[in-house]
């Protein structure tokens, strides 16, 4: 035993780690902290009549034992100093006196504090429900793992957003659209008879960050998901997810009444269609009593929808909303729509289509809006729908999977992207009308609110395809719970729990993460450029993409480079998309001298020799950004190499190898983009800027028929 602890004490970093444990590793605490924790958790009193309570008890037991080296005594009531009590006033009589203080915390909030119980020192986690208590337990465990003290006056927390959702773009054949972490974690074939134990690990990880909903199937959906055998499979998953506070939702295919119902139409105003959806909802709720509802992608990118019958998006959403209403289910109707006709500016379309419908949706409909008006690009201004539909609850849709940000291998921490969007001020009701306040439902007093993230989870051992992509799952959950949190604080928590609390490691790694998104913008799409990736699979640079079935699926449509300059004119002289923002903001974006440079080419077509704030010309500035992005990745590699020995070799080496891939690909983005845009600018590179490694044709002929995640 002595030998073993000596070995463990000397060689903790030698333990192999593959990332499966995520941020829930519960490694031994330093001796003084472990001692203190042992004193404060001599007895563990958890209301465990429900499965949720049992999960809470088991989590605390496992964590406390691992962090302190000894298990607390389980008890049904606190009878000595140093008890940790976890439950509700209804389930633990010793917490009854706390009842008045739980007002306003709702079903998911909690209170954590030091509080004498029967005159003896104790720590309590009290909530109005077992789920609230579970969330509180995870909060306390986060403080313990990250070495943060419980504030003297305790913690009172409740989520600021109601629906905190992961959208899985998983197909029934196990393929994940835009997934870079292996196959789907849902094994539809073996369900419902076999549910992989991994599913409860998935649910546990989600509960630890407050996620409370999972849409199981792709928005490009298959009506088979709604057939009886597949509903039974979904129900088996729901049974595992439920005790962790997670509801199951499904993407509904609008034409399902025709495809699986034998009807001749899916017209939302047809009585037979309405009956079909009502019956389908009843059938679902018989199997999944707490089913959350439907997510719908309609009349977008070839998906069927109400417009096929000359009806509006409101007609379509309301059809499903009426079917779900008796069961308290919701419809999340996506605003990511653009017509099949040739658009003048795709960025305008969702606004033009949906703003006239404000006020025409049922109470149980949320409109799910992507963070920007195009499509999850490395940087987009916030979507102009935020602030423009006060009568409709607008959900945020972020992408966690990095379809446009380097797939799984690039280290790109998305916290700053989420924060930048959420903290953008729409000025809808004057200053302070942030996107966060709209998404929280606070600005316009909506009962419903939600944030969805397109999941980056797959069957890979490390869940997300890379160690650092776990941080994107993590930060999404934390910001969905509280959209006002700071990305750097969350990164710090994550690094401490995922790797080590050693400040010599935490500080440089957090710094590296915080600049990583800007670096990706620099080496992929600087100064407001967007949509320049490879066609179809979206891997790598391809600013030359043109032709094909739709102009707005090409790169040239977006950058509009010519001999004079580059950029998409969205001011009044162009598509006038700027007018979709609140007037003061529209005026700022419309003015090339006032628009933030990071959005310059998003809103303006600008001459190559235009002077920039730095004093460089636009052309030189563009090249400078490309090079700066590559340099940042080089720096990350150096930083990471210098941290060798702080963590296990297994994860250290994988990250190092991925950073090498990222550097190579950042260089590729830079070189290919410069080689291509130079054919328009005709300008030389500034002194000190290296010429692209290859001629343009080299980059143009690269092909990637098996790039992962391609939509199909
Ligand atoms: C695009 C993806 C495509 C999705 C679509 C969507 O390339 O695979 O189906 O978004 O959000 O970014 O519906």
XYZ file of C-alpha atoms and ligand atoms in Angstrom:
725
model
C 0.000 0.000 0.000
C 2.806 2.349 1.002
C 4.632 1.371 -2.132
C 1.560 2.049 -4.202
C 0.957 5.521 -2.832
C 4.627 6.323 -3.166
C 4.455 5.286 -6.753
C 1.284 7.261 -7.314
C 2.755 10.236 -5.505
C 5.869 10.209 -7.590
C 4.410 9.328 -10.926
C 0.954 10.839 -11.227
C 1.650 12.276 -14.663
C 2.686 8.907 -15.983
C -0.865 7.543 -15.749
C -2.281 7.021 -19.187
C -5.244 9.229 -19.928
C -7.241 9.178 -23.122
C -9.662 11.992 -22.375
C -12.667 9.773 -21.697
C -13.110 11.242 -18.217
C -13.517 14.767 -19.608
C -13.524 17.399 -16.846
C -14.770 14.940 -14.241
C -11.417 13.397 -13.298
C -11.466 14.051 -9.541
C -7.721 13.694 -9.006
C -6.324 13.701 -5.436
C -6.204 17.164 -3.873
C -3.079 18.597 -2.260
C -2.832 17.358 1.360
C -4.089 20.504 3.104
C -7.132 20.821 0.847
C -7.858 17.130 1.126
C -7.741 17.386 4.929
C -10.102 20.327 4.990
C -12.503 18.591 2.653
C -12.409 15.442 4.756
C -13.412 17.507 7.797
C -16.284 19.027 5.869
C -17.608 15.792 4.489
C -17.304 13.283 7.292
C -20.896 12.389 6.750
C -22.671 12.443 3.439
C -26.428 12.827 3.653
C -28.115 12.688 0.249
C -31.806 12.327 -0.440
C -31.598 9.271 -2.640
C -35.102 7.938 -3.029
C -35.081 8.861 -6.710
C -32.658 7.709 -9.390
C -31.518 11.316 -9.663
C -30.763 11.305 -5.944
C -28.807 8.076 -6.356
C -26.767 9.606 -9.152
C -26.050 12.618 -6.919
C -25.006 10.388 -4.032
C -22.782 8.216 -6.211
C -21.151 11.223 -7.852
C -20.315 12.805 -4.501
C -19.077 9.536 -3.051
C -16.859 8.802 -6.003
C -15.515 12.350 -6.153
C -14.889 12.807 -2.441
C -13.211 9.465 -2.144
C -10.982 10.146 -5.128
C -10.086 13.677 -4.066
C -9.515 13.010 -0.358
C -8.428 9.379 -0.399
C -11.179 8.262 1.954
C -14.881 7.763 1.588
C -17.287 9.812 3.694
C -19.756 7.909 5.862
C -23.163 7.697 4.250
C -25.921 8.656 6.659
C -29.625 9.323 6.491
C -29.344 12.357 8.759
C -26.551 14.619 9.956
C -25.536 13.549 13.435
C -22.056 14.985 13.793
C -20.099 18.064 12.798
C -18.844 18.075 9.232
C -21.827 16.730 7.374
C -22.620 17.460 3.747
C -26.385 17.461 3.206
C -27.855 17.373 -0.270
C -31.540 17.397 -1.108
C -34.795 19.292 -0.925
C -36.782 20.436 2.112
C -39.311 17.755 1.187
C -36.813 14.919 1.038
C -34.454 15.867 3.885
C -36.250 17.036 7.023
C -33.076 18.699 8.268
C -33.260 21.095 5.313
C -36.819 22.186 6.037
C -35.795 25.459 7.644
C -34.196 26.472 4.352
C -37.477 26.373 2.470
C -38.061 30.157 2.452
C -34.644 30.742 0.966
C -35.308 28.555 -2.021
C -37.943 30.878 -3.445
C -37.099 32.125 -6.912
C -34.663 29.308 -7.622
C -37.134 27.333 -9.711
C -36.863 23.643 -10.463
C -33.218 23.740 -11.493
C -31.612 26.235 -9.120
C -29.807 25.548 -5.847
C -28.281 27.005 -2.746
C -24.876 25.942 -1.448
C -23.588 27.190 1.848
C -22.122 26.488 5.220
C -25.032 26.243 7.599
C -25.249 24.787 11.088
C -27.621 21.834 11.226
C -28.937 21.013 14.687
C -26.215 23.254 16.044
C -23.364 21.470 14.279
C -21.238 22.791 11.426
C -22.397 21.490 8.058
C -22.441 22.227 4.356
C -25.766 22.123 2.569
C -26.813 21.875 -1.041
C -30.513 22.627 -1.053
C -32.890 22.845 -3.979
C -36.544 22.592 -4.902
C -36.020 19.384 -6.856
C -33.598 16.496 -7.036
C -32.273 17.863 -10.316
C -31.494 21.200 -8.681
C -29.611 19.312 -5.967
C -27.661 17.367 -8.605
C -26.671 20.616 -10.342
C -25.634 22.027 -6.971
C -23.478 18.968 -6.284
C -21.691 19.426 -9.600
C -21.136 23.096 -8.795
C -19.544 22.259 -5.458
C -17.382 19.603 -7.098
C -16.228 22.169 -9.644
C -15.140 24.511 -6.889
C -13.277 21.693 -5.178
C -11.533 20.519 -8.337
C -10.477 24.012 -9.330
C -9.303 24.995 -5.859
C -11.885 27.766 -5.429
C -13.345 28.442 -2.009
C -17.059 28.486 -1.336
C -17.877 32.200 -0.858
C -18.606 33.132 2.774
C -22.222 33.925 1.969
C -22.636 30.816 -0.161
C -23.949 30.416 -3.685
C -27.448 30.917 -5.080
C -27.748 29.913 -8.690
C -30.448 29.257 -11.207
C -30.062 28.934 -14.959
C -30.768 32.087 -16.946
C -32.002 30.074 -19.938
C -34.684 27.388 -19.902
C -33.810 25.053 -22.761
C -30.110 24.235 -22.877
C -29.892 21.911 -25.801
C -27.482 19.781 -27.730
C -28.534 19.220 -31.322
C -27.058 16.010 -32.678
C -26.793 15.945 -36.438
C -26.754 12.143 -36.284
C -28.246 9.969 -38.983
C -29.927 6.647 -38.372
C -27.063 4.796 -40.071
C -24.620 6.077 -37.438
C -23.092 8.780 -39.613
C -22.749 12.224 -38.072
C -23.178 15.136 -40.471
C -20.396 17.628 -39.763
C -19.157 15.266 -37.080
C -15.416 14.808 -36.609
C -15.397 12.517 -33.583
C -16.264 9.206 -35.150
C -19.657 7.593 -35.488
C -22.835 8.499 -33.653
C -23.010 7.566 -29.976
C -26.554 6.331 -30.548
C -26.449 2.715 -31.624
C -29.887 2.652 -33.219
C -29.543 -0.923 -34.369
C -29.046 -2.370 -30.878
C -31.569 -0.088 -29.237
C -33.903 -0.461 -27.406
C -32.737 -3.797 -26.015
C -29.191 -2.686 -25.387
C -28.294 0.789 -24.177
C -24.540 1.325 -24.112
C -23.342 2.336 -20.615
C -21.610 5.176 -22.367
C -24.978 6.877 -22.730
C -25.174 7.435 -18.999
C -21.630 8.824 -19.032
C -22.789 11.182 -21.765
C -25.766 12.244 -19.686
C -23.648 12.667 -16.571
C -21.175 14.925 -18.379
C -24.034 17.001 -19.728
C -25.691 17.277 -16.343
C -22.404 18.513 -14.896
C -22.642 21.592 -17.140
C -26.399 22.006 -17.036
C -27.462 20.718 -20.463
C -31.107 19.648 -20.162
C -32.118 18.597 -23.664
C -30.843 16.426 -26.508
C -32.199 16.406 -30.023
C -31.229 12.895 -31.039
C -31.345 13.101 -34.827
C -30.146 15.277 -37.672
C -32.094 18.370 -38.719
C -31.845 16.940 -42.224
C -34.166 14.384 -40.838
C -35.487 11.020 -41.759
C -39.171 10.349 -41.178
C -38.279 6.837 -40.003
C -37.251 8.433 -36.671
C -40.948 8.946 -36.029
C -42.013 5.340 -36.679
C -42.986 3.089 -33.792
C -39.760 1.021 -33.685
C -37.595 4.128 -33.616
C -39.749 5.817 -31.022
C -39.207 2.775 -28.808
C -35.462 3.235 -29.297
C -35.671 6.924 -28.442
C -37.693 6.005 -25.355
C -34.924 3.686 -24.162
C -32.455 6.555 -24.425
C -34.888 8.893 -22.690
C -35.088 6.489 -19.744
C -31.331 6.782 -19.219
C -31.164 10.538 -19.786
C -34.183 11.463 -17.635
C -32.630 11.008 -14.176
C -29.808 13.302 -15.264
C -32.317 16.035 -16.029
C -32.154 15.639 -19.797
C -35.215 15.486 -22.020
C -35.229 13.912 -25.400
C -36.375 15.810 -28.515
C -36.567 14.734 -32.147
C -36.047 16.484 -35.450
C -39.325 16.115 -37.305
C -39.488 15.781 -41.049
C -42.295 17.945 -42.315
C -43.359 15.463 -44.966
C -43.616 12.578 -42.475
C -47.420 12.306 -42.877
C -46.821 11.401 -46.520
C -43.669 9.332 -46.081
C -44.677 7.213 -43.114
C -48.334 8.106 -42.649
C -49.676 7.162 -46.052
C -51.343 10.565 -46.556
C -51.282 12.282 -49.905
C -50.325 15.677 -48.468
C -48.431 17.281 -45.595
C -50.309 20.590 -45.985
C -50.452 22.145 -42.510
C -54.006 23.372 -43.052
C -55.310 19.935 -44.000
C -57.476 18.379 -41.267
C -56.096 14.895 -41.927
C -52.540 16.132 -41.570
C -53.411 17.899 -38.336
C -54.965 14.713 -36.995
C -51.925 12.704 -38.029
C -49.551 14.936 -36.058
C -51.855 14.951 -33.034
C -51.968 11.144 -33.054
C -48.212 11.000 -33.530
C -47.669 13.295 -30.554
C -50.009 11.179 -28.415
C -48.102 8.053 -29.439
C -44.757 9.661 -28.548
C -45.952 10.821 -25.139
C -47.255 7.378 -24.292
C -43.672 6.150 -24.655
C -41.806 9.246 -23.469
C -44.018 11.114 -21.002
C -41.584 14.022 -20.688
C -40.735 14.233 -24.404
C -39.430 17.745 -25.069
C -40.747 18.407 -28.557
C -39.687 18.848 -32.177
C -36.857 20.650 -33.907
C -37.669 21.473 -37.529
C -35.644 22.466 -40.546
C -38.215 23.290 -43.189
C -37.941 24.755 -46.673
C -34.212 25.032 -46.360
C -31.557 23.332 -48.434
C -34.056 20.971 -50.019
C -35.957 19.982 -46.875
C -39.745 19.812 -47.216
C -41.859 22.436 -45.516
C -45.104 24.393 -45.430
C -44.097 26.522 -48.414
C -44.428 23.415 -50.577
C -48.162 23.950 -50.039
C -48.141 27.721 -50.285
C -48.268 28.077 -46.478
C -46.045 30.111 -44.217
C -43.451 29.069 -41.669
C -45.941 30.115 -38.982
C -48.554 27.726 -40.410
C -45.991 24.949 -40.337
C -44.731 25.629 -36.827
C -48.249 26.027 -35.460
C -49.341 22.700 -36.897
C -46.760 20.896 -34.790
C -47.214 23.225 -31.830
C -50.916 22.382 -31.664
C -50.133 18.674 -31.649
C -47.617 19.051 -28.820
C -49.518 21.611 -26.790
C -51.687 19.188 -24.741
C -48.466 17.524 -23.588
C -46.548 20.752 -22.895
C -44.054 20.063 -25.692
C -42.355 22.804 -27.702
C -41.465 23.388 -31.327
C -38.033 24.768 -32.154
C -38.477 26.081 -35.677
C -35.233 26.948 -37.402
C -34.717 30.303 -39.049
C -31.891 28.932 -41.179
C -33.884 29.130 -44.373
C -33.137 30.473 -47.749
C -35.098 30.054 -50.884
C -34.343 28.020 -53.937
C -34.584 31.022 -56.165
C -31.470 32.969 -56.895
C -30.968 35.285 -53.939
C -29.741 38.861 -54.131
C -28.061 38.380 -50.754
C -28.473 35.226 -48.741
C -27.635 37.159 -45.563
C -30.942 39.034 -45.868
C -33.285 36.148 -46.367
C -34.133 34.843 -42.909
C -34.951 38.333 -41.702
C -37.084 39.116 -44.723
C -38.933 35.851 -44.347
C -39.530 35.808 -40.584
C -39.942 39.391 -39.384
C -43.412 39.675 -40.979
C -44.416 36.543 -39.033
C -43.618 38.020 -35.615
C -46.627 37.497 -33.351
C -48.102 34.732 -35.494
C -46.528 31.761 -33.728
C -48.194 29.762 -30.958
C -46.932 30.199 -27.396
C -45.032 26.919 -27.472
C -42.934 27.815 -30.522
C -39.387 29.120 -30.352
C -37.566 30.358 -33.405
C -34.042 28.939 -33.470
C -31.637 31.415 -35.046
C -27.990 30.806 -35.917
C -25.536 33.224 -34.349
C -24.928 34.939 -37.686
C -26.869 35.437 -40.903
C -24.769 33.191 -43.133
C -23.648 29.959 -41.557
C -21.432 29.442 -38.492
C -18.471 31.222 -40.068
C -15.303 31.896 -38.013
C -16.663 35.405 -37.478
C -20.057 36.855 -38.309
C -21.826 39.913 -36.950
C -24.779 38.814 -34.804
C -27.872 37.724 -36.741
C -30.138 40.738 -37.436
C -33.188 38.712 -36.340
C -32.019 39.184 -32.748
C -33.884 42.274 -31.677
C -36.233 42.289 -34.652
C -38.922 39.856 -33.442
C -39.956 41.006 -29.963
C -43.143 38.905 -29.939
C -41.365 35.615 -30.572
C -38.946 33.808 -28.257
C -35.696 33.520 -30.191
C -33.339 30.665 -29.394
C -29.658 30.908 -30.134
C -28.096 28.196 -32.295
C -24.336 27.923 -32.026
C -22.200 25.307 -33.688
C -19.964 23.400 -31.296
C -18.658 21.036 -33.935
C -16.041 22.933 -35.940
C -17.354 22.572 -39.468
C -15.850 25.893 -40.503
C -13.099 26.115 -37.912
C -10.693 23.326 -38.715
C -12.700 20.180 -37.901
C -11.306 18.260 -34.916
C -7.610 18.938 -35.247
C -7.416 22.729 -34.990
C -7.189 24.059 -31.475
C -9.883 26.720 -31.605
C -11.598 27.592 -28.339
C -15.082 28.838 -29.150
C -15.742 30.645 -25.844
C -14.716 34.029 -27.287
C -16.977 33.506 -30.325
C -19.986 32.694 -28.135
C -19.225 35.573 -25.806
C -18.749 38.056 -28.640
C -22.178 37.171 -30.042
C -24.022 37.028 -26.728
C -22.617 40.341 -25.578
C -23.331 42.137 -28.852
C -25.739 44.988 -28.287
C -28.629 44.912 -30.742
C -29.854 48.327 -29.496
C -33.366 46.924 -30.110
C -34.771 48.737 -27.084
C -31.844 51.126 -26.701
C -28.414 50.400 -25.250
C -28.145 47.216 -23.203
C -30.400 45.150 -25.473
C -27.771 42.463 -25.762
C -28.237 39.257 -27.672
C -27.897 37.514 -24.285
C -30.847 39.444 -22.863
C -32.961 38.451 -25.866
C -31.967 34.813 -25.730
C -32.687 34.737 -21.992
C -36.188 35.964 -22.809
C -35.647 38.869 -20.425
C -35.696 41.766 -22.867
C -39.206 41.013 -24.093
C -40.469 38.946 -21.157
C -40.851 35.563 -22.753
C -41.698 32.528 -20.680
C -39.668 30.311 -22.997
C -35.978 30.707 -23.722
C -33.300 28.491 -25.178
C -29.798 27.993 -26.499
C -28.848 25.123 -28.763
C -25.413 23.919 -29.751
C -24.752 21.595 -32.681
C -22.960 18.817 -30.825
C -19.367 17.808 -31.469
C -19.805 14.454 -29.756
C -19.114 11.095 -31.338
C -18.009 7.594 -30.456
C -14.292 8.481 -30.191
C -12.829 7.627 -26.793
C -12.223 11.309 -26.143
C -15.833 12.094 -27.163
C -15.135 15.157 -29.318
C -12.324 14.121 -31.662
C -9.656 16.035 -29.772
C -8.784 16.946 -26.204
C -9.321 20.650 -26.719
C -12.685 20.255 -28.445
C -13.980 19.065 -25.088
C -13.572 22.671 -23.987
C -16.100 23.728 -26.629
C -18.720 21.314 -25.323
C -17.920 22.544 -21.821
C -18.053 26.277 -22.535
C -21.253 25.847 -24.510
C -22.975 24.253 -21.517
C -21.720 26.845 -19.060
C -22.766 29.762 -21.288
C -26.140 28.194 -22.008
C -26.680 28.148 -18.241
C -25.461 31.702 -17.895
C -24.885 33.625 -21.134
C -23.115 36.380 -19.218
C -20.166 34.298 -18.086
C -16.672 35.125 -19.207
C -14.968 32.796 -21.678
C -11.595 33.086 -19.943
C -13.025 32.142 -16.533
C -14.666 29.105 -18.052
C -11.437 28.149 -19.842
C -9.602 28.338 -16.522
C -12.091 26.019 -14.845
C -11.894 23.618 -17.747
C -8.088 23.481 -17.901
C -7.786 22.949 -14.167
C -10.252 20.085 -14.186
C -9.259 18.525 -17.480
C -5.488 18.703 -17.103
C -4.081 20.084 -13.855
C -4.650 23.019 -11.501
C -0.924 23.845 -11.616
C -0.800 27.595 -12.415
C 2.397 27.118 -14.425
C 0.295 25.079 -16.842
C -3.086 26.792 -16.504
C -1.985 30.362 -17.284
C -0.211 29.738 -20.604
C -2.812 27.231 -21.794
C -5.726 29.556 -21.070
C -3.892 32.353 -22.835
C -3.292 30.128 -25.817
C -6.966 29.116 -25.940
C -8.238 32.665 -25.644
C -6.413 33.858 -28.754
C -7.030 30.712 -30.771
C -10.326 31.759 -32.348
C -8.926 35.075 -33.531
C -6.014 33.158 -35.014
C -8.420 30.958 -36.994
C -10.245 34.051 -38.248
C -6.860 35.438 -39.292
C -5.647 32.433 -41.219
C -9.040 31.556 -42.731
C -11.315 34.575 -43.168
C -9.774 37.855 -41.964
C -11.400 41.307 -41.968
C -14.961 40.104 -42.514
C -14.355 37.602 -45.321
C -16.533 34.506 -45.113
C -17.560 31.244 -46.785
C -14.248 30.509 -48.522
C -13.948 26.806 -47.695
C -13.858 23.729 -49.896
C -17.105 22.854 -51.619
C -19.344 20.269 -49.996
C -17.012 18.874 -47.344
C -15.890 22.346 -46.225
C -12.322 21.202 -45.581
C -9.544 23.662 -46.317
C -9.375 26.858 -48.369
C -11.118 27.216 -51.720
C -11.825 30.908 -52.357
C -11.961 30.065 -56.069
C -15.128 27.936 -55.838
C -17.648 29.078 -58.444
C -20.421 27.666 -60.622
C -22.643 24.760 -59.655
C -26.295 24.680 -58.707
C -26.432 27.774 -56.490
C -24.422 30.985 -56.555
C -24.668 31.268 -52.766
C -22.919 27.943 -52.320
C -19.785 29.339 -53.951
C -16.926 31.381 -52.526
C -16.786 33.998 -55.277
C -20.357 35.009 -54.420
C -19.168 36.074 -50.968
C -15.751 37.672 -51.495
C -16.491 39.369 -54.855
C -12.813 40.049 -55.480
C -12.000 41.913 -58.679
C -9.244 44.167 -59.955
C -10.541 47.084 -57.873
C -11.012 45.432 -54.531
C -12.745 42.818 -52.414
C -15.780 42.367 -50.155
C -19.581 42.106 -50.251
C -21.333 45.461 -50.456
C -24.202 45.186 -47.993
C -24.627 48.946 -47.654
C -27.341 50.929 -49.443
C -25.297 50.854 -52.644
C -25.354 47.061 -52.480
C -27.819 44.597 -50.931
C -28.606 46.973 -48.052
C -28.570 44.151 -45.524
C -27.236 46.730 -43.040
C -30.761 48.146 -42.871
C -31.849 45.025 -40.995
C -30.003 46.249 -37.894
C -31.276 48.932 -35.484
C -30.739 52.365 -37.065
C -27.654 53.504 -35.090
C -25.985 50.166 -35.733
C -27.044 50.172 -39.373
C -25.472 53.613 -39.750
C -22.235 52.377 -38.187
C -22.043 49.231 -40.307
C -22.971 51.166 -43.453
C -20.086 53.578 -43.076
C -16.778 52.080 -44.219
C -14.935 54.524 -41.960
C -16.903 53.531 -38.845
C -17.557 49.821 -39.296
C -15.243 47.763 -37.084
C -12.433 46.478 -39.309
C -13.267 42.928 -38.315
C -16.523 43.333 -40.310
C -15.186 45.549 -43.089
C -15.408 43.070 -45.961
C -18.643 41.601 -44.620
C -20.374 44.906 -45.308
C -18.252 46.627 -47.932
C -16.455 46.186 -51.200
C -13.174 47.955 -50.598
C -10.284 49.031 -52.799
C -7.051 47.080 -52.478
C -5.116 50.257 -51.712
C -7.523 51.579 -49.080
C -5.590 52.712 -45.978
C -6.385 50.774 -42.797
C -6.088 51.818 -39.137
C -2.623 50.293 -39.000
C -1.436 52.526 -41.859
C -1.137 49.509 -44.159
C -3.157 49.198 -47.332
C -6.028 46.729 -47.323
C -3.960 44.289 -49.369
C -1.016 44.428 -46.988
C -3.347 44.220 -44.001
C -5.016 41.124 -45.407
C -1.683 39.412 -45.921
C -0.582 40.544 -42.470
C -3.633 38.883 -40.888
C -3.031 35.645 -42.754
C 0.564 35.540 -41.574
C -0.326 36.540 -38.034
C -2.762 33.633 -37.820
C -0.101 31.147 -38.862
C 2.379 32.703 -36.436
C -0.104 32.292 -33.584
C -0.370 28.590 -34.287
C 3.420 28.335 -34.322
C 3.451 30.035 -30.931
C 0.874 27.613 -29.587
C 3.113 24.735 -30.656
C 6.076 26.283 -28.876
C 4.051 26.960 -25.745
C 2.685 23.447 -25.711
C 6.081 21.849 -26.275
C 7.421 23.890 -23.359
C 4.762 22.430 -21.073
C 5.859 18.860 -21.655
C 5.898 16.937 -18.372
C 3.040 18.798 -16.714
C 0.445 16.309 -17.879
C 0.226 12.709 -19.034
C 2.253 11.868 -22.105
C -0.714 10.412 -23.963
C -2.734 13.617 -24.154
C 0.390 15.790 -24.387
C 1.476 13.977 -27.516
C -1.900 13.922 -29.172
C -2.315 17.664 -28.719
C 1.219 18.254 -30.007
C 0.513 16.198 -33.115
C -2.756 18.012 -33.760
C -1.045 21.389 -33.367
C 1.431 20.309 -36.027
C -1.493 19.507 -38.344
C -3.036 22.857 -37.516
C 0.161 24.712 -38.356
C 0.410 22.926 -41.676
C -3.230 23.695 -42.497
C -3.031 27.315 -41.326
C -0.093 27.770 -43.667
C -2.131 26.133 -46.426
C -5.043 28.528 -45.829
C -2.698 31.505 -45.875
C -0.763 30.502 -48.930
C -3.718 29.381 -51.025
C -5.725 32.500 -50.154
C -2.865 34.883 -50.871
C -1.995 33.133 -54.140
C -5.613 33.422 -55.237
C -6.388 36.986 -54.152
C -3.108 38.198 -55.602
C -4.450 37.334 -59.053
C -6.958 40.161 -58.491
C -4.941 42.682 -56.510
C -1.905 42.282 -58.759
C 0.106 43.656 -55.859
C 3.405 42.374 -54.478
C 3.779 41.091 -50.927
C 5.190 43.509 -48.366
C 8.818 43.081 -47.393
C 9.270 40.159 -45.029
C 6.130 38.332 -46.203
C 6.970 34.907 -47.616
C 5.561 33.981 -51.007
C 3.100 31.064 -51.026
C 4.908 27.746 -51.041
C 3.201 26.618 -54.276
C 1.602 28.190 -57.333
C -2.168 28.726 -57.182
C -2.883 25.743 -59.455
C -1.350 23.412 -56.890
C -3.916 24.436 -54.276
C -6.764 24.401 -56.746
C -6.198 20.812 -57.812
C -6.139 19.339 -54.306
C -9.129 17.100 -53.758
C -10.533 15.399 -50.681
C -13.133 12.848 -51.668
C -13.218 11.263 -48.208
C -13.115 14.317 -45.970
C -15.146 13.517 -42.859
C -18.536 14.901 -41.954
C -19.706 15.779 -45.460
C -23.472 16.178 -45.665
C -25.101 13.300 -47.503
C -24.668 23.922 -42.824
C -24.142 22.528 -42.916
C -25.205 21.528 -43.285
C -26.400 21.692 -42.377
C -26.874 23.123 -42.404
C -27.980 23.400 -41.401
O -23.114 22.506 -43.875
O -24.638 20.244 -43.182
O -27.422 20.836 -42.737
O -25.826 23.977 -42.042
O -27.698 24.029 -40.393
O -23.697 24.698 -42.170
O -29.122 23.007 -41.603
